[in-house]
Amino acid sequence: MSEKTTQGNFFEDFCIGQTIAHATPRTVTEGDVALYTALTGSRFAMTSADTFAHSLSFRRAPVDNLLAFNIVFGKTVPDISLNAVANLGYAAGRFGHRVYPGDTLTADSTVIGLKENRDGQTGIVYVRSRGVNQLGQIALEYCRWVMVRKRDPASPAPETVVPELPEAIAASDLVVPAGIRVERYDTALSGSPDLWNDYRVGERIDHVDGMTIEESEHMMATRLYQNTARVHFNQHAEKDGRFGRRIVYGGYVISLARALSFNGLANAFSVAAINGGRHVSPAFAGDTVYAWSEVLDTLSLPGRNDLGALRLRTVATKDRRCADFPYKLADGRYDPSVLLDFDYTVWMPKRPGSGRSPTPSAA
């Protein structure tokens, strides 16, 4: 048989400092945006309407940041996680130059950590990935770590290197969208009167609505990102696997949770950073996703009395509503219904004429 095909990289194929340029460049189109909206139901005004984006001084409605994230993530899968057991977490994610329809994204990843697991069958690979537009400008960058199978369990373990990653992206390191002006921000059109000043640290918001995942939708979403992980597509292979069926790509769950958060956070018009995240348990077709968010911090920006940021934790659950929901059990473990625990930062306008910080509430 020909050896022109690839089986992807195994744990022993990675080394510290290794940089991988990922195939294939992807020009983002209006069709991608429309399909992303159809698959997630996202309703944030800035990415839905050119007219609203113009009011904020953007040339047109930019691409949803999580669509850009998922496209870049999909580029990395054939080289980083095709032989993965699980994607374990995210950190140090930051969005830079806005992506618009017509922009072309390429991606690369650098290995920043390696650690073989005790069983000798797998190891954890830490990478820093970047998405870059056709002008060489960084659209986004993030770190993730993934458990990858070994090709040969007898191969020697590499030196353990576990990178130090920040708990969160500091306000001073956030990339403020270039030229953004929010004095004409229209809360009637955005869908909520609540602005940055109205949120308090420790506040929890039940997003109320639920969305059931269909088999065809989650596979279509994953194909949209050109994510080639077999566990999402190949029922013939997965019927004898751990779960006996295809699992839903975790990035699709993140996008659904973000879309659901509109009800309660409609003016969180853009994602600024991904501070951390964990896919707690797998989702499957037929699961109904709910979400709630907690305000972890309110961030002011030097010299900006019109724009602030909220650090949020959004928790997504399956088949269980989130009102008064203790997402962790008494012993500290997650409730079995939790799918996602996602820590991220969003941009939100401040109330006009107010530069004050919100008064923290009692947690």
C-alpha atoms as one frame of an Amber mdcrd trajectory, in Angstrom:
protein
   0.000   0.000   0.000   1.119   3.568  -0.690   2.641   5.500   2.208   1.506
   8.880   0.896  -1.278   9.154   3.470  -0.637  10.313   7.041  -1.741   8.918
  10.373  -1.023  12.177  12.185   1.576  12.851  14.864   1.904  10.696  17.969
   3.318  11.814  21.299   6.905  10.829  20.493   6.813  12.907  17.289   6.739
  16.190  19.257   9.716  18.081  20.724  10.066  21.309  22.668  10.401  24.363
  20.412   9.069  22.550  17.367   6.964  24.838  15.141   4.410  23.362  12.762
   2.874  25.298   9.877  -0.628  23.937   9.369  -2.423  23.316   6.085  -4.735
  24.631   4.568  -5.152  28.437   4.239  -8.792  29.411   4.605 -10.497  32.445
   3.108 -13.456  33.278   5.333 -16.630  34.033   3.370 -20.082  35.441   4.020
 -21.307  31.877   3.521 -19.214  30.754   6.503 -20.770  33.505   8.607 -24.316
  32.589   7.543 -23.742  28.907   8.238 -22.207  29.665  11.645 -25.304  31.701
  12.515 -27.567  28.875  11.346 -25.694  26.309  13.438 -25.389  28.337  16.649
 -28.145  30.952  16.601 -25.712  33.690  17.648 -27.509  37.078  17.847 -24.870
  39.617  18.908 -25.589  42.813  17.012 -22.062  43.772  15.978 -21.459  40.516
  14.101 -25.015  40.392  12.747 -25.431  43.809  11.082 -23.124  46.000   9.016
 -25.093  49.061  10.125 -24.505  48.308  13.801 -20.820  47.642  13.152 -20.570
  50.988  11.303 -21.896  52.746  14.411 -18.872  51.381  16.297 -16.513  52.549
  13.505 -15.952  49.109  11.960 -15.993  49.004   8.156 -18.555  46.184   8.217
 -19.742  43.420  10.516 -16.653  41.451  11.551 -16.567  37.671  11.803 -17.593
  36.294  15.197 -14.380  35.750  17.158 -15.360  32.188  18.039 -15.885  31.361
  14.360 -12.321  32.578  13.738 -11.123  30.586  16.759 -12.769  27.388  15.538
 -11.397  27.804  12.016  -7.865  28.211  13.392  -8.380  25.329  15.824  -9.519
  23.127  12.949  -6.292  23.873  11.062  -4.276  22.499  14.003  -6.114  19.188
  14.435  -4.405  17.074  11.720  -0.957  17.889  13.143  -1.619  18.229  16.885
  -4.630  16.211  17.961  -5.550  13.678  15.291  -4.356  10.953  17.690  -5.653
  12.642  20.804  -7.532  10.948  23.594  -8.879  14.262  24.878  -8.395  18.017
  24.556  -7.689  19.001  28.170  -7.742  22.773  28.411  -7.085  26.287  27.131
  -5.196  29.325  28.456  -3.563  32.581  27.408  -5.937  33.161  24.505  -6.057
  36.644  23.039  -7.838  38.119  20.016  -6.030  40.733  17.944  -6.893  42.071
  14.483 -10.536  41.672  13.525 -11.360  39.092  10.863 -13.713  40.111   8.046
 -15.244  38.110   5.205 -12.594  37.990   2.494  -9.684  37.631   4.927  -7.500
  34.534   4.626  -6.350  32.780   7.800  -3.316  30.559   8.185  -2.225  28.845
  11.398   0.908  27.583  13.093   1.659  25.975  16.453   4.761  25.807  18.643
   5.286  23.003  21.159   5.847  24.565  24.592   5.502  21.555  26.890   5.600
  17.754  27.042   4.762  15.301  29.805   4.417  11.533  29.467   1.629   9.991
  31.517   2.254   7.278  34.080   0.603   4.582  31.985   3.265   5.000  29.292
   0.533   4.825  26.662  -0.101   8.550  26.281   1.391  11.943  26.970   0.314
  15.561  27.253   1.396  18.009  24.549   1.218  21.768  25.230   1.139  24.086
  22.213   0.782  27.781  21.485  -1.226  28.272  18.297  -1.673  31.413  16.193
  -4.059  32.459  13.466  -2.600  35.039  11.064  -4.332  36.971   8.295  -3.083
  37.595   4.752  -1.184  40.703   5.918   0.732  38.778   8.555  -1.316  40.307
  11.384  -2.183  38.065  14.337  -5.933  37.537  14.521  -5.735  35.295  17.573
  -3.371  33.223  19.647  -3.994  30.723  22.420  -2.444  27.840  24.314  -3.979
  24.428  24.740  -2.910  21.068  26.054  -4.033  17.735  24.722  -3.540  14.083
  25.681  -2.020  12.247  22.698  -1.479   8.520  22.164   2.029   7.093  21.781
   2.841   5.157  18.646   5.119   2.805  20.615   4.590   2.533  24.396   8.188
   1.348  24.718   9.643   4.561  23.296  11.567   6.603  25.906   9.827   9.446
  27.714  11.018  12.979  26.882  12.167  15.397  29.572   9.092  16.765  31.310
   8.435  20.433  30.564   5.210  21.989  31.855   4.861  25.656  30.844   3.749
  28.349  33.266   0.567  29.877  31.937  -1.253  32.938  33.302  -4.496  32.557
  35.215  -5.996  35.296  33.062  -5.042  37.874  30.442  -4.432  41.180  32.227
  -6.451  44.224  31.190  -3.251  45.933  30.006  -2.556  43.021  27.634  -5.960
  42.993  25.958  -5.968  44.215  22.362  -8.576  46.977  22.092 -10.243  46.841
  18.651  -8.492  49.500  16.594 -10.499  52.695  16.171 -13.543  51.469  18.075
 -15.965  54.169  19.264 -19.037  53.339  21.303 -20.736  56.700  21.884 -23.402
  55.730  19.338 -23.943  52.249  20.782 -27.696  51.573  20.555 -28.998  49.346
  23.348 -32.442  49.154  21.728 -30.874  47.470  18.705 -28.394  45.387  20.727
 -31.185  43.775  22.742 -30.513  44.855  26.342 -30.217  48.068  28.410 -27.589
  46.510  30.712 -24.063  47.868  30.245 -20.712  47.322  31.994 -21.730  49.462
  34.990 -24.724  47.233  35.690 -22.756  44.029  36.369 -21.262  43.071  39.745
 -18.462  40.693  40.676 -20.010  37.466  41.936 -23.269  37.975  40.042 -24.647
  34.858  38.371 -26.821  34.991  35.268 -29.036  32.094  34.207 -29.293  32.319
  30.426 -32.592  30.406  30.621 -32.792  29.056  27.081 -31.756  25.593  25.963
 -30.624  24.240  22.591 -30.744  20.584  21.562 -27.810  19.304  19.497 -28.728
  17.438  16.323 -26.388  14.841  14.821 -26.228  16.509  11.416 -25.674  19.974
  12.914 -22.665  19.148  15.070 -20.990  17.262  12.234 -21.722  20.092   9.785
 -20.282  22.640  12.228 -17.123  20.577  12.652 -16.725  20.174   8.899 -17.190
  23.945   8.541 -13.971  24.323  10.570 -12.232  21.536   8.569 -11.629  19.704
  11.836 -10.646  16.137  10.860 -10.799  14.420  14.277 -12.289  10.952  13.668
 -14.251  10.862  16.920 -16.683  13.454  15.531 -17.458  11.777  12.179 -16.680
   8.095  11.879 -19.466   6.037  13.463 -18.023   2.863  11.931 -14.834   3.377
  13.958 -16.472   4.823  17.069 -19.133   2.151  17.535 -16.514  -0.017  19.282
 -14.892   2.871  21.134 -15.279   4.125  24.669 -18.650   5.778  24.097 -19.966
   3.701  21.209 -20.908   6.800  19.200 -19.593  10.062  17.795 -18.903  12.836
  20.297 -19.608  16.514  19.689 -16.597  18.757  18.989 -15.953  20.833  22.122
 -15.585  24.062  20.154 -19.179  23.676  19.008 -20.276  23.480  22.656 -18.303
  26.672  23.394 -20.060  28.423  20.513 -23.491  27.239  21.673 -22.804  28.443
  25.225 -21.696  31.835  23.922 -24.812  32.084  21.730 -27.062  31.180  24.680
 -25.346  33.848  26.816 -26.932  36.555  24.666 -29.935  36.359  27.004 -28.374
  38.257  29.919 -25.166  39.444  28.225 -26.415  40.907  24.938 -24.008  43.850
  25.134 -20.934  41.628  25.535 -20.418  42.363  21.864 -17.060  40.657  21.348
 -14.729  38.131  22.982 -11.403  39.709  23.966  -9.586  36.771  25.582  -9.797
  33.102  26.530  -8.348  32.827  30.026  -8.953  29.154  30.587 -11.360  26.385
  29.813 -12.127  22.750  30.334 -14.353  20.305  28.505 -15.635  18.497  31.586
 -17.591  15.737  29.863 -18.543  14.841  26.294 -21.712  15.936  24.555 -23.703
  13.775  22.149 -26.450  14.366  19.628 -29.756  14.636  21.452 -28.308  16.478
  24.468 -29.923  19.817  25.286 -27.388  22.477  26.242 -28.113  25.144  28.884
 -25.713  27.779  30.213 -25.173  30.256  33.023 -22.416  32.793  33.648 -20.674
  34.270  36.677 -18.967  37.661  36.649 -15.423  37.028  37.876 -14.013  40.539
  37.422 -14.810  43.970  35.998 -11.873  45.476  34.125 -11.324  49.156  33.378
  -9.006  50.226  30.593  -6.497  53.061  31.008  -7.763  56.194  29.281 -11.128
  54.697  28.308 -14.255  55.872  30.099 -16.499  54.491  27.367 -15.384  50.857
  27.156 -14.773  48.169  29.760 -14.318  44.420  29.952 -15.924  41.661  31.978
 -14.162  38.469  32.933 -16.779  35.725  32.890 -17.085  32.057  33.712 -19.710
  30.399  31.559 -20.760  26.885  32.531 -22.682  24.735  30.047 -24.744  21.760
  31.146 -26.656  19.012  29.355 -30.281  18.143  30.027 -30.368  20.153  33.246
 -31.542  23.718  33.687 -29.121  26.074  35.375 -31.279  28.037  37.861 -29.753
  27.684  41.359 -27.517  24.972  39.979 -24.454  23.895  42.026 -22.095  22.938
  39.229 -19.724  21.238  41.648 -20.553  18.526  44.166 -19.677  18.576  47.868
 -16.420  16.698  47.197 -15.312  19.265  44.599 -16.044  17.149  41.540 -18.204
  18.506  38.758 -21.837  17.488  38.580 -22.190  14.810  35.861 -24.358  17.133
  33.754 -21.599  19.754  33.308 -20.149  19.887  29.790 -17.986  23.006  29.851
 -16.340  25.381  32.318 -15.115  28.349  30.268 -13.267  31.431  31.582 -13.100
  34.314  29.102 -13.152  38.096  28.815 -15.608  40.160  26.773 -15.819  43.798
  25.674 -18.807  45.825  26.864 -19.669  49.538  26.600 -19.787  51.645  29.754
 -22.733  53.850  30.533 -22.188  57.261  28.872 -20.480  59.808  31.110 -19.514
  57.224  33.734 -15.930  56.227  34.352 -16.533  54.649  37.728 -15.905  51.018
  38.496 -18.774  48.846  39.677 -18.952  48.161  43.397 -18.160  44.466  43.983
 -20.985  42.515  45.549 -20.562  39.897  48.230 -19.787  36.593  46.580
